[in-house]
mmCIF file of N, CA and C in Angstrom:
data_model
loop_
_atom_site.group_PDB
_atom_site.id
_atom_site.type_symbol
_atom_site.label_atom_id
_atom_site.label_comp_id
_atom_site.label_asym_id
_atom_site.label_seq_id
_atom_site.Cartn_x
_atom_site.Cartn_y
_atom_site.Cartn_z
ATOM 1 N N MET Q 28 0.806 -1.196 0.000
ATOM 2 C CA MET Q 28 0.000 0.000 0.000
ATOM 3 C C MET Q 28 0.851 1.262 0.000
ATOM 4 N N PHE Q 29 1.983 1.190 0.654
ATOM 5 C CA PHE Q 29 2.857 2.358 0.707
ATOM 6 C C PHE Q 29 3.341 2.736 -0.690
ATOM 7 N N ALA Q 30 3.625 1.742 -1.521
ATOM 8 C CA ALA Q 30 4.084 2.007 -2.888
ATOM 9 C C ALA Q 30 3.014 2.721 -3.702
ATOM 10 N N VAL Q 31 1.750 2.403 -3.452
ATOM 11 C CA VAL Q 31 0.653 3.062 -4.168
ATOM 12 C C VAL Q 31 0.608 4.543 -3.801
ATOM 13 N N ALA Q 32 0.801 4.846 -2.533
ATOM 14 C CA ALA Q 32 0.799 6.243 -2.090
ATOM 15 C C ALA Q 32 1.951 7.015 -2.727
ATOM 16 N N LEU Q 33 3.110 6.402 -2.822
ATOM 17 C CA LEU Q 33 4.253 7.075 -3.436
ATOM 18 C C LEU Q 33 4.060 7.253 -4.935
ATOM 19 N N LYS Q 34 3.363 6.329 -5.573
ATOM 20 C CA LYS Q 34 3.102 6.448 -7.007
ATOM 21 C C LYS Q 34 2.272 7.696 -7.296
ATOM 22 N N ASP Q 35 1.315 8.000 -6.421
ATOM 23 C CA ASP Q 35 0.497 9.197 -6.596
ATOM 24 C C ASP Q 35 1.319 10.476 -6.468
ATOM 25 N N LEU Q 36 2.391 10.424 -5.698
ATOM 26 C CA LEU Q 36 3.229 11.608 -5.488
ATOM 27 C C LEU Q 36 4.396 11.681 -6.468
ATOM 28 N N LYS Q 37 4.362 10.850 -7.492
ATOM 29 C CA LYS Q 37 5.462 10.810 -8.450
ATOM 30 C C LYS Q 37 5.690 12.165 -9.122
ATOM 31 N N SER Q 38 4.635 12.915 -9.299
ATOM 32 C CA SER Q 38 4.740 14.207 -9.969
ATOM 33 C C SER Q 38 4.957 15.363 -8.988
ATOM 34 N N LEU Q 39 5.356 15.072 -7.760
ATOM 35 C CA LEU Q 39 5.540 16.102 -6.735
ATOM 36 C C LEU Q 39 6.634 17.080 -7.149
ATOM 37 N N ARG Q 40 6.339 18.369 -7.012
ATOM 38 C CA ARG Q 40 7.325 19.399 -7.302
ATOM 39 C C ARG Q 40 7.244 20.475 -6.210
ATOM 40 N N LEU Q 41 8.396 20.935 -5.792
ATOM 41 C CA LEU Q 41 8.448 21.956 -4.756
ATOM 42 C C LEU Q 41 8.177 23.323 -5.368
ATOM 43 N N ALA Q 42 7.635 24.220 -4.577
ATOM 44 C CA ALA Q 42 7.260 25.547 -5.072
ATOM 45 C C ALA Q 42 7.742 26.615 -4.103
ATOM 46 N N GLY Q 43 7.579 27.858 -4.509
ATOM 47 C CA GLY Q 43 7.888 28.983 -3.636
ATOM 48 C C GLY Q 43 9.362 29.142 -3.360
ATOM 49 N N VAL Q 44 9.696 29.259 -2.107
ATOM 50 C CA VAL Q 44 11.076 29.515 -1.706
ATOM 51 C C VAL Q 44 11.997 28.355 -2.086
ATOM 52 N N PHE Q 45 11.458 27.158 -2.226
ATOM 53 C CA PHE Q 45 12.282 26.018 -2.624
ATOM 54 C C PHE Q 45 12.815 26.187 -4.047
ATOM 55 N N GLU Q 46 12.051 26.872 -4.902
ATOM 56 C CA GLU Q 46 12.540 27.159 -6.250
ATOM 57 C C GLU Q 46 13.730 28.109 -6.196
ATOM 58 N N TYR Q 47 13.694 29.048 -5.274
ATOM 59 C CA TYR Q 47 14.826 29.958 -5.088
ATOM 60 C C TYR Q 47 16.050 29.203 -4.574
ATOM 61 N N LEU Q 48 15.844 28.333 -3.601
ATOM 62 C CA LEU Q 48 16.960 27.564 -3.049
ATOM 63 C C LEU Q 48 17.592 26.655 -4.091
ATOM 64 N N ALA Q 49 16.798 26.213 -5.063
ATOM 65 C CA ALA Q 49 17.316 25.368 -6.137
ATOM 66 C C ALA Q 49 18.055 26.176 -7.200
ATOM 67 N N GLY Q 50 17.999 27.508 -7.101
ATOM 68 C CA GLY Q 50 18.704 28.360 -8.038
ATOM 69 C C GLY Q 50 17.912 28.735 -9.275
ATOM 70 N N HIS Q 51 16.599 28.547 -9.254
ATOM 71 C CA HIS Q 51 15.777 28.874 -10.419
ATOM 72 C C HIS Q 51 15.542 30.372 -10.557
ATOM 73 N N PHE Q 52 15.643 31.123 -9.478
ATOM 74 C CA PHE Q 52 15.434 32.563 -9.498
ATOM 75 C C PHE Q 52 16.625 33.226 -8.833
ATOM 76 N N THR Q 53 17.020 34.345 -9.367
ATOM 77 C CA THR Q 53 18.155 35.043 -8.769
ATOM 78 C C THR Q 53 17.765 36.411 -8.227
ATOM 79 N N GLU Q 54 17.040 37.190 -8.982
ATOM 80 C CA GLU Q 54 16.680 38.543 -8.568
ATOM 81 C C GLU Q 54 15.187 38.635 -8.288
ATOM 82 N N GLU Q 55 14.811 38.406 -7.073
ATOM 83 C CA GLU Q 55 13.405 38.503 -6.671
ATOM 84 C C GLU Q 55 13.337 39.182 -5.310
ATOM 85 N N THR Q 56 12.245 39.844 -5.065
ATOM 86 C CA THR Q 56 12.051 40.431 -3.745
ATOM 87 C C THR Q 56 11.572 39.352 -2.784
ATOM 88 N N ALA Q 57 11.657 39.624 -1.504
ATOM 89 C CA ALA Q 57 11.259 38.636 -0.500
ATOM 90 C C ALA Q 57 9.785 38.274 -0.627
ATOM 91 N N ASN Q 58 8.942 39.233 -0.916
ATOM 92 C CA ASN Q 58 7.514 38.954 -1.037
ATOM 93 C C ASN Q 58 7.188 38.133 -2.280
ATOM 94 N N ALA Q 59 7.989 38.236 -3.327
ATOM 95 C CA ALA Q 59 7.729 37.476 -4.551
ATOM 96 C C ALA Q 59 7.870 35.977 -4.298
ATOM 97 N N TYR Q 60 8.757 35.579 -3.410
ATOM 98 C CA TYR Q 60 8.923 34.155 -3.117
ATOM 99 C C TYR Q 60 7.696 33.581 -2.427
ATOM 100 N N LEU Q 61 6.988 34.411 -1.694
ATOM 101 C CA LEU Q 61 5.806 33.927 -0.986
ATOM 102 C C LEU Q 61 4.654 33.608 -1.920
ATOM 103 N N VAL Q 62 4.645 34.182 -3.103
ATOM 104 C CA VAL Q 62 3.529 33.946 -4.023
ATOM 105 C C VAL Q 62 3.894 33.030 -5.188
ATOM 106 N N LYS Q 63 5.121 32.610 -5.295
ATOM 107 C CA LYS Q 63 5.506 31.684 -6.358
ATOM 108 C C LYS Q 63 4.833 30.343 -6.122
ATOM 109 N N GLY Q 64 4.254 29.803 -7.160
ATOM 110 C CA GLY Q 64 3.625 28.494 -7.065
ATOM 111 C C GLY Q 64 2.257 28.491 -6.424
ATOM 112 N N ARG Q 65 1.669 29.657 -6.215
ATOM 113 C CA ARG Q 65 0.331 29.714 -5.612
ATOM 114 C C ARG Q 65 -0.707 29.221 -6.587
ATOM 115 N N HIS Q 66 -1.774 28.689 -6.055
ATOM 116 C CA HIS Q 66 -2.916 28.269 -6.862
ATOM 117 C C HIS Q 66 -3.944 29.391 -6.885
ATOM 118 N N ALA Q 67 -4.788 29.376 -7.888
ATOM 119 C CA ALA Q 67 -5.777 30.446 -8.048
ATOM 120 C C ALA Q 67 -6.754 30.506 -6.881
ATOM 121 N N ASN Q 68 -7.016 29.374 -6.253
ATOM 122 C CA ASN Q 68 -7.991 29.355 -5.159
ATOM 123 C C ASN Q 68 -7.336 29.326 -3.780
ATOM 124 N N ASP Q 69 -6.065 29.644 -3.685
ATOM 125 C CA ASP Q 69 -5.405 29.739 -2.382
ATOM 126 C C ASP Q 69 -5.907 30.971 -1.640
ATOM 127 N N LEU Q 70 -6.199 30.801 -0.383
ATOM 128 C CA LEU Q 70 -6.543 31.938 0.461
ATOM 129 C C LEU Q 70 -5.280 32.740 0.751
ATOM 130 N N PRO Q 71 -5.406 34.011 1.126
ATOM 131 C CA PRO Q 71 -4.211 34.822 1.384
ATOM 132 C C PRO Q 71 -3.295 34.234 2.458
ATOM 133 N N GLU Q 72 -3.862 33.517 3.414
ATOM 134 C CA GLU Q 72 -3.061 32.970 4.508
ATOM 135 C C GLU Q 72 -2.403 31.642 4.157
ATOM 136 N N MET Q 73 -2.737 31.063 3.017
ATOM 137 C CA MET Q 73 -2.181 29.766 2.629
ATOM 138 C C MET Q 73 -0.865 29.949 1.898
ATOM 139 N N GLN Q 74 0.074 29.069 2.155
ATOM 140 C CA GLN Q 74 1.353 29.072 1.452
ATOM 141 C C GLN Q 74 1.579 27.683 0.881
ATOM 142 N N THR Q 75 1.479 27.550 -0.431
ATOM 143 C CA THR Q 75 1.722 26.268 -1.087
ATOM 144 C C THR Q 75 3.218 26.044 -1.153
ATOM 145 N N PHE Q 76 3.682 24.901 -0.664
ATOM 146 C CA PHE Q 76 5.108 24.611 -0.735
ATOM 147 C C PHE Q 76 5.416 23.427 -1.625
ATOM 148 N N ALA Q 77 4.402 22.653 -2.019
ATOM 149 C CA ALA Q 77 4.603 21.542 -2.942
ATOM 150 C C ALA Q 77 3.285 21.251 -3.644
ATOM 151 N N ALA Q 78 3.386 20.810 -4.892
ATOM 152 C CA ALA Q 78 2.185 20.492 -5.664
ATOM 153 C C ALA Q 78 2.422 19.208 -6.442
ATOM 154 N N TYR Q 79 1.350 18.499 -6.711
ATOM 155 C CA TYR Q 79 1.402 17.315 -7.560
ATOM 156 C C TYR Q 79 0.146 17.299 -8.404
ATOM 157 N N ASP Q 80 0.016 16.329 -9.293
ATOM 158 C CA ASP Q 80 -1.069 16.333 -10.277
ATOM 159 C C ASP Q 80 -2.458 16.357 -9.656
ATOM 160 N N GLU Q 81 -2.622 15.791 -8.491
ATOM 161 C CA GLU Q 81 -3.947 15.686 -7.887
ATOM 162 C C GLU Q 81 -4.192 16.656 -6.740
ATOM 163 N N GLY Q 82 -3.264 17.541 -6.474
ATOM 164 C CA GLY Q 82 -3.473 18.483 -5.376
ATOM 165 C C GLY Q 82 -2.203 19.207 -4.992
ATOM 166 N N ARG Q 83 -2.187 19.662 -3.756
ATOM 167 C CA ARG Q 83 -1.033 20.415 -3.273
ATOM 168 C C ARG Q 83 -0.899 20.258 -1.766
ATOM 169 N N PHE Q 84 0.261 20.616 -1.276
ATOM 170 C CA PHE Q 84 0.522 20.680 0.151
ATOM 171 C C PHE Q 84 0.761 22.144 0.488
ATOM 172 N N ALA Q 85 0.126 22.601 1.543
ATOM 173 C CA ALA Q 85 0.259 24.003 1.929
ATOM 174 C C ALA Q 85 0.258 24.105 3.446
ATOM 175 N N TYR Q 86 0.806 25.180 3.931
ATOM 176 C CA TYR Q 86 0.683 25.457 5.358
ATOM 177 C C TYR Q 86 -0.057 26.771 5.522
ATOM 178 N N TRP Q 87 -0.598 26.939 6.687
ATOM 179 C CA TRP Q 87 -1.426 28.094 6.996
ATOM 180 C C TRP Q 87 -0.581 29.086 7.768
ATOM 181 N N ARG Q 88 -0.398 30.285 7.217
ATOM 182 C CA ARG Q 88 0.355 31.338 7.905
ATOM 183 C C ARG Q 88 -0.620 32.138 8.744
ATOM 184 N N PHE Q 89 -0.398 32.158 10.023
ATOM 185 C CA PHE Q 89 -1.287 32.877 10.926
ATOM 186 C C PHE Q 89 -0.462 33.877 11.710
ATOM 187 N N VAL Q 90 -0.868 35.112 11.649
ATOM 188 C CA VAL Q 90 -0.192 36.167 12.401
ATOM 189 C C VAL Q 90 -1.165 36.661 13.455
ATOM 190 N N PHE Q 91 -0.797 36.460 14.683
ATOM 191 C CA PHE Q 91 -1.636 36.888 15.789
ATOM 192 C C PHE Q 91 -1.213 38.291 16.191
ATOM 193 N N VAL Q 92 -2.143 39.208 16.130
ATOM 194 C CA VAL Q 92 -1.872 40.600 16.498
ATOM 195 C C VAL Q 92 -2.740 40.938 17.697
ATOM 196 N N LEU Q 93 -2.105 41.417 18.720
ATOM 197 C CA LEU Q 93 -2.811 41.781 19.941
ATOM 198 C C LEU Q 93 -2.823 43.302 20.058
ATOM 199 N N PHE Q 94 -4.005 43.866 20.106
ATOM 200 C CA PHE Q 94 -4.147 45.312 20.236
ATOM 201 C C PHE Q 94 -4.546 45.657 21.665
ATOM 202 N N PHE Q 95 -3.922 46.670 22.208
ATOM 203 C CA PHE Q 95 -4.261 47.132 23.555
ATOM 204 C C PHE Q 95 -4.952 48.453 23.482
#
């Protein structure tokens, strides 16, 4: 069963800052790396870091601001 799961991820590709670390981009601003590889339906707080043919992996960026 594990092999079946890995077969689905065969098309996995890293996105965002990982593309910069791989040397694909040289002159970009810090904010540009945050939007590389985004999907059209990503919420502003979502950061896609890997994608494959059937979906993507993302983490949720949450900034807690406390006002006094």
